[in-house]
Short mmCIF file of C-alpha atoms and ligand atoms in Angstrom, two decimals:
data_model
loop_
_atom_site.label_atom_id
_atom_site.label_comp_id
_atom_site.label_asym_id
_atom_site.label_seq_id
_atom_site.Cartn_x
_atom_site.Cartn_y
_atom_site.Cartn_z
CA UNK A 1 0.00 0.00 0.00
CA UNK A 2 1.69 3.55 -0.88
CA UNK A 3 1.92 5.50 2.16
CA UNK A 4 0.31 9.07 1.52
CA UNK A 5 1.23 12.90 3.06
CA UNK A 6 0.19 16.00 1.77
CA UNK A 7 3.28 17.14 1.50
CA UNK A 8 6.92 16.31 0.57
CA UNK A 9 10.31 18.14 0.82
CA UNK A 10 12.97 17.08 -1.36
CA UNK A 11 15.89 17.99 0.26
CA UNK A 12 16.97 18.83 4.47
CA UNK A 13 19.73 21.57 3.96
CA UNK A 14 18.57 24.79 5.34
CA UNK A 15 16.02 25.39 2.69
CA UNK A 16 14.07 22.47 2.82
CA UNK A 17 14.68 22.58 6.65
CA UNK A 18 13.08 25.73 6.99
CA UNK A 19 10.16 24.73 5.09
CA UNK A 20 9.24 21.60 6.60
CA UNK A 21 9.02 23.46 10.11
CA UNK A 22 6.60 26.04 8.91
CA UNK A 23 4.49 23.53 7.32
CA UNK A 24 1.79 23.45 10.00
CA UNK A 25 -1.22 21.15 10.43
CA UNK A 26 -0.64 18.98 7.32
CA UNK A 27 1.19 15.77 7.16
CA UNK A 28 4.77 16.39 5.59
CA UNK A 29 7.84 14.22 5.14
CA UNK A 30 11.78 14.90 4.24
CA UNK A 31 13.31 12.89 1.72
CA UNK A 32 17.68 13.66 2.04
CA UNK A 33 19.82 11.38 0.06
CA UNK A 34 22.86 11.80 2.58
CA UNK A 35 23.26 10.02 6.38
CA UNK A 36 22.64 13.21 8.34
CA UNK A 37 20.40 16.59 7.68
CA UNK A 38 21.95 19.89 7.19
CA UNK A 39 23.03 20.50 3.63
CA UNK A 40 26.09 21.96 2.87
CA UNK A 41 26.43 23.35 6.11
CA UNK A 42 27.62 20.02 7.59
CA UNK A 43 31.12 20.75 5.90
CA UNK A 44 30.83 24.99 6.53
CA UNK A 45 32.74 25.07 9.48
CA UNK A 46 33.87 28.86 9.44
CA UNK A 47 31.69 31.35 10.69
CA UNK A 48 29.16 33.87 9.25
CA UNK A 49 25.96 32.45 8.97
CA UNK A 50 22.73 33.77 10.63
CA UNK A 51 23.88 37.14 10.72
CA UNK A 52 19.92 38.64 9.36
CA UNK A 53 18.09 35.60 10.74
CA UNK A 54 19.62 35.20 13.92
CA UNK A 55 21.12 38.63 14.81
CA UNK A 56 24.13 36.28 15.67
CA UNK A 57 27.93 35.05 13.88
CA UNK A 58 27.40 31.50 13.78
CA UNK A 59 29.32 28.19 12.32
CA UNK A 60 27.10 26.36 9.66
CA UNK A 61 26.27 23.43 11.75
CA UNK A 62 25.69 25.09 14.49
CA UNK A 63 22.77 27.14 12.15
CA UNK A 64 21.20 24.20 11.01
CA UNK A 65 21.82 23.01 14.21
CA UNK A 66 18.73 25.49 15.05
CA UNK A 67 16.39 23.81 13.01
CA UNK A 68 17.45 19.68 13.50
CA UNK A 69 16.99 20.41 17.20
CA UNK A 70 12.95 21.73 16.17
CA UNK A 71 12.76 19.02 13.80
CA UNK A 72 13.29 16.20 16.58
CA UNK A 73 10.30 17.85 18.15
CA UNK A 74 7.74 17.29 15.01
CA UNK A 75 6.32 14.37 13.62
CA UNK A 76 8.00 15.01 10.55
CA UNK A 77 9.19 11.57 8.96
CA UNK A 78 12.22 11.96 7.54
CA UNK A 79 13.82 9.54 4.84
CA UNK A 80 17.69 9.71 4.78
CA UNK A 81 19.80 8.06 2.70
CA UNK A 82 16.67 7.89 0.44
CA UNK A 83 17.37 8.59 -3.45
CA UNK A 84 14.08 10.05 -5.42
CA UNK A 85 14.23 7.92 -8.66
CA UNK A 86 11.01 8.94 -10.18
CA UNK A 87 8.04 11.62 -9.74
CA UNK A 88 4.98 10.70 -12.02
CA UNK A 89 2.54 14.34 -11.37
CA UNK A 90 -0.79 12.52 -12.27
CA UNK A 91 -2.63 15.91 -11.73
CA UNK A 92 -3.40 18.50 -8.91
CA UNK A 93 -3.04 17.04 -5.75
CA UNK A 94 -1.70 13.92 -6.94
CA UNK A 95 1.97 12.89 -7.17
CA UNK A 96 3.54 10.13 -7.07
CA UNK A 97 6.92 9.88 -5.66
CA UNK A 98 9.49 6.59 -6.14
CA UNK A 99 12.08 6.31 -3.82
CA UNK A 100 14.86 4.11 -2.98
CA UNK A 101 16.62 3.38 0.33
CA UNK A 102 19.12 0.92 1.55
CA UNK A 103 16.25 -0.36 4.59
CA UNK A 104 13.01 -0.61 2.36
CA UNK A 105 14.39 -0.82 -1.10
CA UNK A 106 12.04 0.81 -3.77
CA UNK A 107 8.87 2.16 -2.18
CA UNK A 108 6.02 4.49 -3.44
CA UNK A 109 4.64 7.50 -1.89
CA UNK A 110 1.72 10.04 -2.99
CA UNK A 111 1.54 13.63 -2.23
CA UNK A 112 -0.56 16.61 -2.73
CA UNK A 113 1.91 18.84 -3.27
CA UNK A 114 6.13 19.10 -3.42
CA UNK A 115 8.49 21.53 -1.87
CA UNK A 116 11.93 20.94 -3.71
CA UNK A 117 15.00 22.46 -2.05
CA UNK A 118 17.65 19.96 -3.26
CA UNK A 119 20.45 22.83 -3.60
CA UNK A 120 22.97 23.53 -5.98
CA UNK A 121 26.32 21.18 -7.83
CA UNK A 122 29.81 22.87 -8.35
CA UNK A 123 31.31 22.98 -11.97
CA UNK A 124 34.03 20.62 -12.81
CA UNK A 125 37.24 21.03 -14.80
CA UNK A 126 35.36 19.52 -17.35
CA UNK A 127 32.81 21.70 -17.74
CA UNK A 128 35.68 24.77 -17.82
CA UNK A 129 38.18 23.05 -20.69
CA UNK A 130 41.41 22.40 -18.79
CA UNK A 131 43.42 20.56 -20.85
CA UNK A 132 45.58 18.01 -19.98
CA UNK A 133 45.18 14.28 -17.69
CA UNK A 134 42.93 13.66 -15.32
CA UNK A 135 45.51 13.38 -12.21
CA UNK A 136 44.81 12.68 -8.63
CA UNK A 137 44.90 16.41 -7.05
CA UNK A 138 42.06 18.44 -9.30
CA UNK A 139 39.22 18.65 -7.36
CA UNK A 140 36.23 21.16 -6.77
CA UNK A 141 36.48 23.45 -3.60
CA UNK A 142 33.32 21.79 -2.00
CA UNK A 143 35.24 18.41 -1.89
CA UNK A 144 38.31 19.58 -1.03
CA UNK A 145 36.16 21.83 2.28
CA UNK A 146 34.29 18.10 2.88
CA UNK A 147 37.78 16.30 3.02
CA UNK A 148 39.62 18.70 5.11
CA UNK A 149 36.45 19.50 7.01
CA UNK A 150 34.47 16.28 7.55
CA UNK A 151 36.83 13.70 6.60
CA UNK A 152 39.99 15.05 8.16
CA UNK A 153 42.36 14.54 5.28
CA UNK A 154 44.53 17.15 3.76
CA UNK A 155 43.80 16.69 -0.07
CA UNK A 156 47.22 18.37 -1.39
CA UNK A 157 50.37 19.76 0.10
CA UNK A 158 51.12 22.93 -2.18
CA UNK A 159 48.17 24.51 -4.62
CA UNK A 160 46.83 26.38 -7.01
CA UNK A 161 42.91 27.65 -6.61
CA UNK A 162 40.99 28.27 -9.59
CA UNK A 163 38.25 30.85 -9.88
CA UNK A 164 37.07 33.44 -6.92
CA UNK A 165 34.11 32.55 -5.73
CA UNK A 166 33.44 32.53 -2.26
CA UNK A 167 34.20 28.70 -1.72
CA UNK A 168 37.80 28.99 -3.32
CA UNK A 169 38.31 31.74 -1.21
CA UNK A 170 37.19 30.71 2.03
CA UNK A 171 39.24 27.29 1.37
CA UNK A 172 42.73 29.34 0.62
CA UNK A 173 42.56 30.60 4.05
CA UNK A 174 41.29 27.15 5.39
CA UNK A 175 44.03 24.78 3.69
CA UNK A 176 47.02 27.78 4.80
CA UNK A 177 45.52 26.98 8.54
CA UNK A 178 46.02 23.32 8.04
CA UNK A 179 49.66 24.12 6.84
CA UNK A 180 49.03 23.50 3.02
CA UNK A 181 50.75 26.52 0.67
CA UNK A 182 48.41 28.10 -1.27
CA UNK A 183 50.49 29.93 -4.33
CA UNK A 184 47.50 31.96 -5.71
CA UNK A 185 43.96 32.35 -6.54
CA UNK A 186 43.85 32.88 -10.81
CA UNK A 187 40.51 34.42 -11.69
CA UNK A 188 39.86 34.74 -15.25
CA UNK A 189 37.35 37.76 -14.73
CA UNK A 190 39.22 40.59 -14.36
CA UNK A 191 37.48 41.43 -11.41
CA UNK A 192 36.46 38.26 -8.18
CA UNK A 193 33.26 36.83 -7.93
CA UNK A 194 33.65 36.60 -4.27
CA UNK A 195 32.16 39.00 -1.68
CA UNK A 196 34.83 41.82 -0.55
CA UNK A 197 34.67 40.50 2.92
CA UNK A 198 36.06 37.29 1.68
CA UNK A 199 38.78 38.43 -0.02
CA UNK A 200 39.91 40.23 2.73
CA UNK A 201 39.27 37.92 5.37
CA UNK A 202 40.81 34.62 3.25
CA UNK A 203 43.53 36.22 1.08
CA UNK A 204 44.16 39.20 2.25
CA UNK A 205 44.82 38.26 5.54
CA UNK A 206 46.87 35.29 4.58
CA UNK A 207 49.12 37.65 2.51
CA UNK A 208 47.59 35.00 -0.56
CA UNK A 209 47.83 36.37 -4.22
CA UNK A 210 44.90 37.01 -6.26
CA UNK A 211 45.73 37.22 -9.51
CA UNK A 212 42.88 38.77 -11.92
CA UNK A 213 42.27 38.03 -15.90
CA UNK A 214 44.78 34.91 -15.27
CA UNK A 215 43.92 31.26 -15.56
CA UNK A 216 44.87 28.02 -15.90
CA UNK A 217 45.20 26.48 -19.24
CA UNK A 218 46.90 23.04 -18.97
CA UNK A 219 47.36 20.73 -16.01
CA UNK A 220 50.77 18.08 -15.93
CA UNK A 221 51.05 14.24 -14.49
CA UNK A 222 50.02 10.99 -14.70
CA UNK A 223 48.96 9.24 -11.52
CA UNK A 224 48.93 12.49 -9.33
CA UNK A 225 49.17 16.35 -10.52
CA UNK A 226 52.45 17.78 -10.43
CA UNK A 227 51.58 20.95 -11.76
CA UNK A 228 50.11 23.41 -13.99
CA UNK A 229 50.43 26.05 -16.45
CA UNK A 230 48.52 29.83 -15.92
CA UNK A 231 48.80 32.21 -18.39
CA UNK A 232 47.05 36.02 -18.74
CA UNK A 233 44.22 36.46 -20.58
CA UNK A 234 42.72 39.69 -22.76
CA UNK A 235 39.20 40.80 -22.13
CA UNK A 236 37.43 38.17 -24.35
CA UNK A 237 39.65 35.53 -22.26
CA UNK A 238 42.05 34.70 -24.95
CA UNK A 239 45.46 33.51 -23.74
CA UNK A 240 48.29 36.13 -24.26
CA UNK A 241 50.84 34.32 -25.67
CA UNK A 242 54.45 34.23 -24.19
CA UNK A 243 52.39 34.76 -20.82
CA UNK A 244 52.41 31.10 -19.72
CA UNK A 245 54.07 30.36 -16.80
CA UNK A 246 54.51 26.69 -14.91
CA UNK A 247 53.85 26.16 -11.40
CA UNK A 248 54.88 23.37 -9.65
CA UNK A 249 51.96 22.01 -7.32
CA UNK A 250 50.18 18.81 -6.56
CA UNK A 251 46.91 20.13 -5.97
CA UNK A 252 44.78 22.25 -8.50
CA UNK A 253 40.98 23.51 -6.44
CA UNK A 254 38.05 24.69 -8.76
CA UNK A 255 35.83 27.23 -7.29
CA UNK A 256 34.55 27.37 -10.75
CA UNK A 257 30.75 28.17 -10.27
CA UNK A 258 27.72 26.19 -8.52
CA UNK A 259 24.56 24.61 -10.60
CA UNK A 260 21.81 24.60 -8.90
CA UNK A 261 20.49 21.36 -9.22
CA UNK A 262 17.32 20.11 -11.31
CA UNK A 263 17.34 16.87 -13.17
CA UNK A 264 14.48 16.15 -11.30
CA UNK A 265 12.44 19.47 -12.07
CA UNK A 266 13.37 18.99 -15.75
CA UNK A 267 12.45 15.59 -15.95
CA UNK A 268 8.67 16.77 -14.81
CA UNK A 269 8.68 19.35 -17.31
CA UNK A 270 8.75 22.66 -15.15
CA UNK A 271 10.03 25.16 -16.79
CA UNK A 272 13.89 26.90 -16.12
CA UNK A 273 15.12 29.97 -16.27
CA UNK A 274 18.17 30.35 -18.32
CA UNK A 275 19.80 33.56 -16.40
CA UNK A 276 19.20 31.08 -12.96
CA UNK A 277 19.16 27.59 -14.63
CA UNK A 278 17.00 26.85 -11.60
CA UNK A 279 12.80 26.77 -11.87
CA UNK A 280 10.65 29.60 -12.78
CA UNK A 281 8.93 30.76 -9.34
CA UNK A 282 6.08 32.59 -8.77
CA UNK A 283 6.09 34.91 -5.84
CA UNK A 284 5.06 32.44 -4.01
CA UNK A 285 8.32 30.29 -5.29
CA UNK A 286 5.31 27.88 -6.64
CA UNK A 287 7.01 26.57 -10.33
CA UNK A 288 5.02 26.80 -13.78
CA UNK A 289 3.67 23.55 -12.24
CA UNK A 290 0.42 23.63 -9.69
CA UNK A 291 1.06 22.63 -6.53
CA UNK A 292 4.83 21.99 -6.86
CA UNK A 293 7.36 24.79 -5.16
CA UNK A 294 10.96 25.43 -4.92
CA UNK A 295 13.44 27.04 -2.76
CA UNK A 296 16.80 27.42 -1.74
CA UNK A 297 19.68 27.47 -3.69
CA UNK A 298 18.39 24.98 -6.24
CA UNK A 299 16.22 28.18 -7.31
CA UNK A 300 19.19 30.79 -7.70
CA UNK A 301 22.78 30.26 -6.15
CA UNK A 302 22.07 32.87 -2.55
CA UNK A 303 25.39 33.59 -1.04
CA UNK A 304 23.69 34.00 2.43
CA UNK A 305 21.81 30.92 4.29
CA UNK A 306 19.30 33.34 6.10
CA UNK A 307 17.91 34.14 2.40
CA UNK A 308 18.06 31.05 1.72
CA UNK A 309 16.04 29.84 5.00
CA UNK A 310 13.57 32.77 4.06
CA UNK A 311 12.64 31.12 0.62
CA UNK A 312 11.95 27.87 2.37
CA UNK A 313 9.34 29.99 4.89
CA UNK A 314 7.52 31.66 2.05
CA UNK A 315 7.38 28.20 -0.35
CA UNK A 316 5.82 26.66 2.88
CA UNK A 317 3.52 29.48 3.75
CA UNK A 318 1.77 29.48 0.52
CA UNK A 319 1.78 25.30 0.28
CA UNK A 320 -0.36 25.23 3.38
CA UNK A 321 -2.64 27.41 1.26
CA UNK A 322 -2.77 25.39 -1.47
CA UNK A 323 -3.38 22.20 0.53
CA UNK A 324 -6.09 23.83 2.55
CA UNK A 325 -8.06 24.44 -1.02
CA UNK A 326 -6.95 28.32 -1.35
CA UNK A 327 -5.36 27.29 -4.70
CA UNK A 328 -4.78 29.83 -7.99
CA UNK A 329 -5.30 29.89 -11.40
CA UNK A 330 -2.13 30.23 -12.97
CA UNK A 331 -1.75 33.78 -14.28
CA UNK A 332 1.58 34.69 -14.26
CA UNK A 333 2.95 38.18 -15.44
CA UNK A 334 6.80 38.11 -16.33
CA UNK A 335 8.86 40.50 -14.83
CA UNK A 336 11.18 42.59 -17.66
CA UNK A 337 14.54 43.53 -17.28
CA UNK A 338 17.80 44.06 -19.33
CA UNK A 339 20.06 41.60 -19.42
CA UNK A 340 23.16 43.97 -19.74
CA UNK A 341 21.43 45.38 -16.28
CA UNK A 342 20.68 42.41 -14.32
CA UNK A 343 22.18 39.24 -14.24
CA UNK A 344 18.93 37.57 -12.88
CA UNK A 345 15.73 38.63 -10.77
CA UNK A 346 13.65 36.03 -8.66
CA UNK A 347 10.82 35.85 -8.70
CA UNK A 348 10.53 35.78 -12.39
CA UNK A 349 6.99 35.71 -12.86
CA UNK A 350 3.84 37.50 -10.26
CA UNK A 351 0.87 35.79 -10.40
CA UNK A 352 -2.15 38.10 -10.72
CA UNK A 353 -4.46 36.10 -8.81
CA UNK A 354 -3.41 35.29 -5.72
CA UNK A 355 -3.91 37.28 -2.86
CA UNK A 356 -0.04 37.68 -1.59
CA UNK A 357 1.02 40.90 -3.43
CA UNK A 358 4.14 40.98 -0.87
CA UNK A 359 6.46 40.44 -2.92
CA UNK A 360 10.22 39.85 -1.55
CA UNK A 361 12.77 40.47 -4.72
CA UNK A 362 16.36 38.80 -4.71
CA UNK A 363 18.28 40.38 -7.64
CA UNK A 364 22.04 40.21 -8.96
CA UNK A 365 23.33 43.34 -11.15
CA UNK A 366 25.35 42.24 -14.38
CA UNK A 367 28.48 44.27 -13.61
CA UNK A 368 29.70 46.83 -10.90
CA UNK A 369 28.16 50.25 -10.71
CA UNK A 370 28.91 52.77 -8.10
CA UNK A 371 25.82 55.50 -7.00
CA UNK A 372 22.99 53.17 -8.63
CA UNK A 373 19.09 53.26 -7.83
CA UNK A 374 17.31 50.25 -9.15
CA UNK A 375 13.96 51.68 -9.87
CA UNK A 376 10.29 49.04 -10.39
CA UNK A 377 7.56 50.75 -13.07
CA UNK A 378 4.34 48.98 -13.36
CA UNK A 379 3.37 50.53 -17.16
CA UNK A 380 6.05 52.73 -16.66
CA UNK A 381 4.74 54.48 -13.33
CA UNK A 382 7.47 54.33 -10.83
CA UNK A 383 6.82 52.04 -7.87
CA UNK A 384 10.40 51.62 -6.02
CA UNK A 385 13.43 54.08 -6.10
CA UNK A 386 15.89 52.40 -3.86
CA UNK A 387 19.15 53.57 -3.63
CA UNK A 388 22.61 51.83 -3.80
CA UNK A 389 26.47 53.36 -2.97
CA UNK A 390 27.08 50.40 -5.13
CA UNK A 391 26.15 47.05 -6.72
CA UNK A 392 28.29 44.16 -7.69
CA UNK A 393 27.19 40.90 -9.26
CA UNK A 394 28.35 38.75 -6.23
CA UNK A 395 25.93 40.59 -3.63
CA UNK A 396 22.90 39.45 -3.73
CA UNK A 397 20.21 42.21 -3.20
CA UNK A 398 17.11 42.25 -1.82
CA UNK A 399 13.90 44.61 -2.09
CA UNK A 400 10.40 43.28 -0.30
CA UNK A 401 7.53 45.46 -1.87
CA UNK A 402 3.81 45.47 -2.03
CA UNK A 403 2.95 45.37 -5.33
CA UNK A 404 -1.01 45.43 -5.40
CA UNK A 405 -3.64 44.44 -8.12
CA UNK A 406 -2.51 43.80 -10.86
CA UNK A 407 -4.73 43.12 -14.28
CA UNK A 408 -3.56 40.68 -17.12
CA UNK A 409 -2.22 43.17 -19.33
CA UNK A 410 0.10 44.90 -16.59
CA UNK A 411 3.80 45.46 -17.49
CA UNK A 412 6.54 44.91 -15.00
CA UNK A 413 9.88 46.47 -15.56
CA UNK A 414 13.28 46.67 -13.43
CA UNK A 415 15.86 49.15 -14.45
CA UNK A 416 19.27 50.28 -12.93
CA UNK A 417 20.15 54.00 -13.32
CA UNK A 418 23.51 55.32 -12.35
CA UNK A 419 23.23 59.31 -10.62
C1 FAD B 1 31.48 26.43 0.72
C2 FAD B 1 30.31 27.28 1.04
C3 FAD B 1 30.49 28.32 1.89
C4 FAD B 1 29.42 29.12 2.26
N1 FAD B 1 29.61 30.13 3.14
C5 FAD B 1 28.54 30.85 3.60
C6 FAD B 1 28.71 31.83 4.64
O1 FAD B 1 29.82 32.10 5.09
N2 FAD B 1 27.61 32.46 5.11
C7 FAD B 1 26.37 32.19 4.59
O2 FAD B 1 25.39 32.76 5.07
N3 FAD B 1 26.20 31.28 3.58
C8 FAD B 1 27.24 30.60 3.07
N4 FAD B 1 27.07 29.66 2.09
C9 FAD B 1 25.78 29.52 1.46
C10 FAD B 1 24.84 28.54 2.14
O3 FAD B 1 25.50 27.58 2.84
C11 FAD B 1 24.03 27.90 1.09
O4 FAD B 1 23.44 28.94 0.39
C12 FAD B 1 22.95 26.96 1.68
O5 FAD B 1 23.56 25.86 2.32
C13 FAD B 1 22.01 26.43 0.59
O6 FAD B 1 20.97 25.73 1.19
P1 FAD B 1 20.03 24.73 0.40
O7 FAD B 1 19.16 24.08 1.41
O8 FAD B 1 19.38 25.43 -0.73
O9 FAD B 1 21.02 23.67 -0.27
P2 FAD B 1 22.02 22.59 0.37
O10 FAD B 1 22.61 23.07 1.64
O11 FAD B 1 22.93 22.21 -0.73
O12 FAD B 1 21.04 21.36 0.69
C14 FAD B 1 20.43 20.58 -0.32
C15 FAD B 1 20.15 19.19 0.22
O13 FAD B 1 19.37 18.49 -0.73
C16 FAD B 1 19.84 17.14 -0.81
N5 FAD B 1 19.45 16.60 -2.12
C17 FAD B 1 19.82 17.07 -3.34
N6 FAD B 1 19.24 16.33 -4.31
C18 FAD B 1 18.49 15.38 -3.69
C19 FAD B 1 17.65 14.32 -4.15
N7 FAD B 1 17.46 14.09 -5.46
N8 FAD B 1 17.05 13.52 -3.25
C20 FAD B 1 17.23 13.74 -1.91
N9 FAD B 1 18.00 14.75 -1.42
C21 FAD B 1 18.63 15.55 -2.29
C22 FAD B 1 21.35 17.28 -0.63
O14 FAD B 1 21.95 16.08 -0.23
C23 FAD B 1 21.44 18.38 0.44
O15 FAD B 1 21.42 17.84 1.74
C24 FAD B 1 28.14 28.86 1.70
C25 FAD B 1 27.99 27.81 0.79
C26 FAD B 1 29.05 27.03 0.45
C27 FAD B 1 28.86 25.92 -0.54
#
């Protein structure tokens, strides 16, 4: 007989932790395909989480920490080490869910509804054309943080990292504690995608190079990397010849970019954004399909948890709706902007008919500007003039509005101005 809840939650890292806990007088479960909840704050062990949310500097565990502590309290049934290997959406208010487990093999559930929140995937060297073997030693920053962090092994002995984002950065200054040599951070962008408080607290600090519109181009060994070759690049990333230069090292760590991740999403047809490559969301972070939400990181890549947790509490809020029978017709108004402007804006669509015109914004510019005001027009009347001293593509911003009624043939526009 297939067991039956209203809801399911795909997913127990912060997002789909903080959803689950606001999901009040329905019957919910977890579904988490590794041994212990948390997400990728199991292996986060530096601090600077729950700064909004908490008012307090935290550790990543001890954050999600929080919300495993509540969870023992519900009556939440949680599935780890449980794999989803099918979803079959027979039609509103009735999916089916196949899972796998080591304990009860291949089972069946059915839901009403799904809250996904099954994060994001780093880029491999594959996916940035390194040439050269496939050595022992190359390995993405988030493996590299889980062996040093979780596994207590030190991955390489001297290293280069490739690409600045903030995982990269905040492993520099973590494999320089554990008494690895970090030579450099190359960063093909000739500016980081890391926050500023990273780069001063993890390379700065650590007196570790960062070396802008430089990259790797070839790696060198067999069995185990023994080094690579960096070169400059111009401004449409072309190598500069006779600026290649070999550096001996037997560890190369990609901090190349995260995915958020959506086979599953994909395979059920919802449809993805291509500036987020995560699900269209409504304001409501319900997806172009009824009754199925999404939150989290496997939306947009957030470089805060608390935004992160806050996606989760607004996906729940408005599942409870939908369970209790206050569903919507699916009238969704896209939001315009200019891609040279903004690299992405969530939500991308507002649906007209539902009653929750509070609309919370997360937005990335496309490139640095100094004295900025990001205005919202609804048919070109202004709604929001919000000021910046400046914007830069790895700070995530954030604008909560009420936007009103809206009728079918209303037009939605961002813009950026500079003063
Ligand atoms: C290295 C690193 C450093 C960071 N540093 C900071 C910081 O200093 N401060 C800060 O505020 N934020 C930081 N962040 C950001 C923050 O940790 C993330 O934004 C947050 O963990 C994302 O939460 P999530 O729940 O969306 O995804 P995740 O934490 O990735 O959780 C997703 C969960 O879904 C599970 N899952 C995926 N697919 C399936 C499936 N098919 N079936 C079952 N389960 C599945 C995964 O196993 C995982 O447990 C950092 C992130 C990283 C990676």
């Amino acid at each position: 007989m297939m067991i039956e809840y209203d809801v399911c939650v795909i997913g127990a890292g912060p997002a789909g932790l903080s959803a689950a806990l606001q999901l009040k007088d329905c019957s919910v479960c977890m579904i988490e395909r590794e041994e212990k909840p948390g997400g990728i704050l199991k292996q986060c062990i530096h601090d600077g989480f729950g700064l909004i949310k908490f008012n307090a500097e935290m550790t990543g565990p001890e954050y999600s920490q929080r919300y495993i502590d509540e969870l023992m309290t519900t009556d939440i049934k949680v599935y780890m080490k449980t794999f989803v290997s099918n979803i079959n959406y027979i039609c509103e208010k009735n999916i089916q869910i196949e899972l796998i487990n080591p304990e009860q093999g291949m089972f069946q559930i059915k839901v009403k509804s799904i809250i996904f929140a099954t994060g994001c995937r780093e880029r491999t060297a594959k996916q940035v054309f390194i040439h050269g073997e496939r050595p022992a030693g190359i390995l993405t920053a988030g493996s590299a943080q889980y062996f040093v962090n979780v596994s207590g092994y030190l991955p390489c002995r001297k290293c280069v990292i490739l690409g600045s984002g903030d995982i990269g950065l905040i492993m520099a200054r973590r494999l320089t504690l554990e008494g690895a040599e970090v030579l450099g951070v190359y960063e093909i962008k000739d500016s980081s995608s890391g926050l500023q408080r990273n780069i001063a607290q993890c390379l700065e600090d650590f007196n570790i190079p960062l070396h802008l519109s430089e990259t790797v181009i070839k790696t060198h060994g067999d069995d185990r990397l023994t080094g690579v070759t960096v070169a400059k690049v111009d401004s449409e990333f072309n190598v500069i010849k006779g600026t290649e230069k070999y550096l001996e090292c037997d560890g190369l760590i990609l901090s190349v970019g995260l995915i958020p991740e959506n086979e599953l999403t994909k395979e059920m047809g919802i449809q993805i954004d291509s500036h987020t490559k995560g699900p269209i969301v409504d304001q409501n972070m319900m997806t172009s399909l009824k009754g199925v939400f999404a939150c989290g990181n496997q939306v947009h890549v957030n470089d805060l948890v608390d935004y992160v947790s806050k996606s989760g509490e607004i996906a729940a809020k408005a599942c409870m709706e939908y369970i209790k029978g206050n569903d919507y017709e699916k009238e969704d108004i896209r939001i315009k902007f200019d891609d040279s402007e903004f690299l992405y804006i969530v939500p991308q669509v507002i649906n007209r008919q539902n009653e929750n015109m509070n609309v919370t914004f997360f937005f990335r510019s496309s490139r640095k500007l100094r004295d900025a005001y990001v205005k919202i027009e609804i048919n070109d009347k202004e709604i929001v003039n919000k000021s910046y001293i400046a914007l830069n593509p790895p700070e995530l911003q954030v604008i909560d509005i009420a936007l009103g009624t809206l009728s079918q043939h209303d037009n939605i526009k961002f813009k950026i101005n500079q003063r």
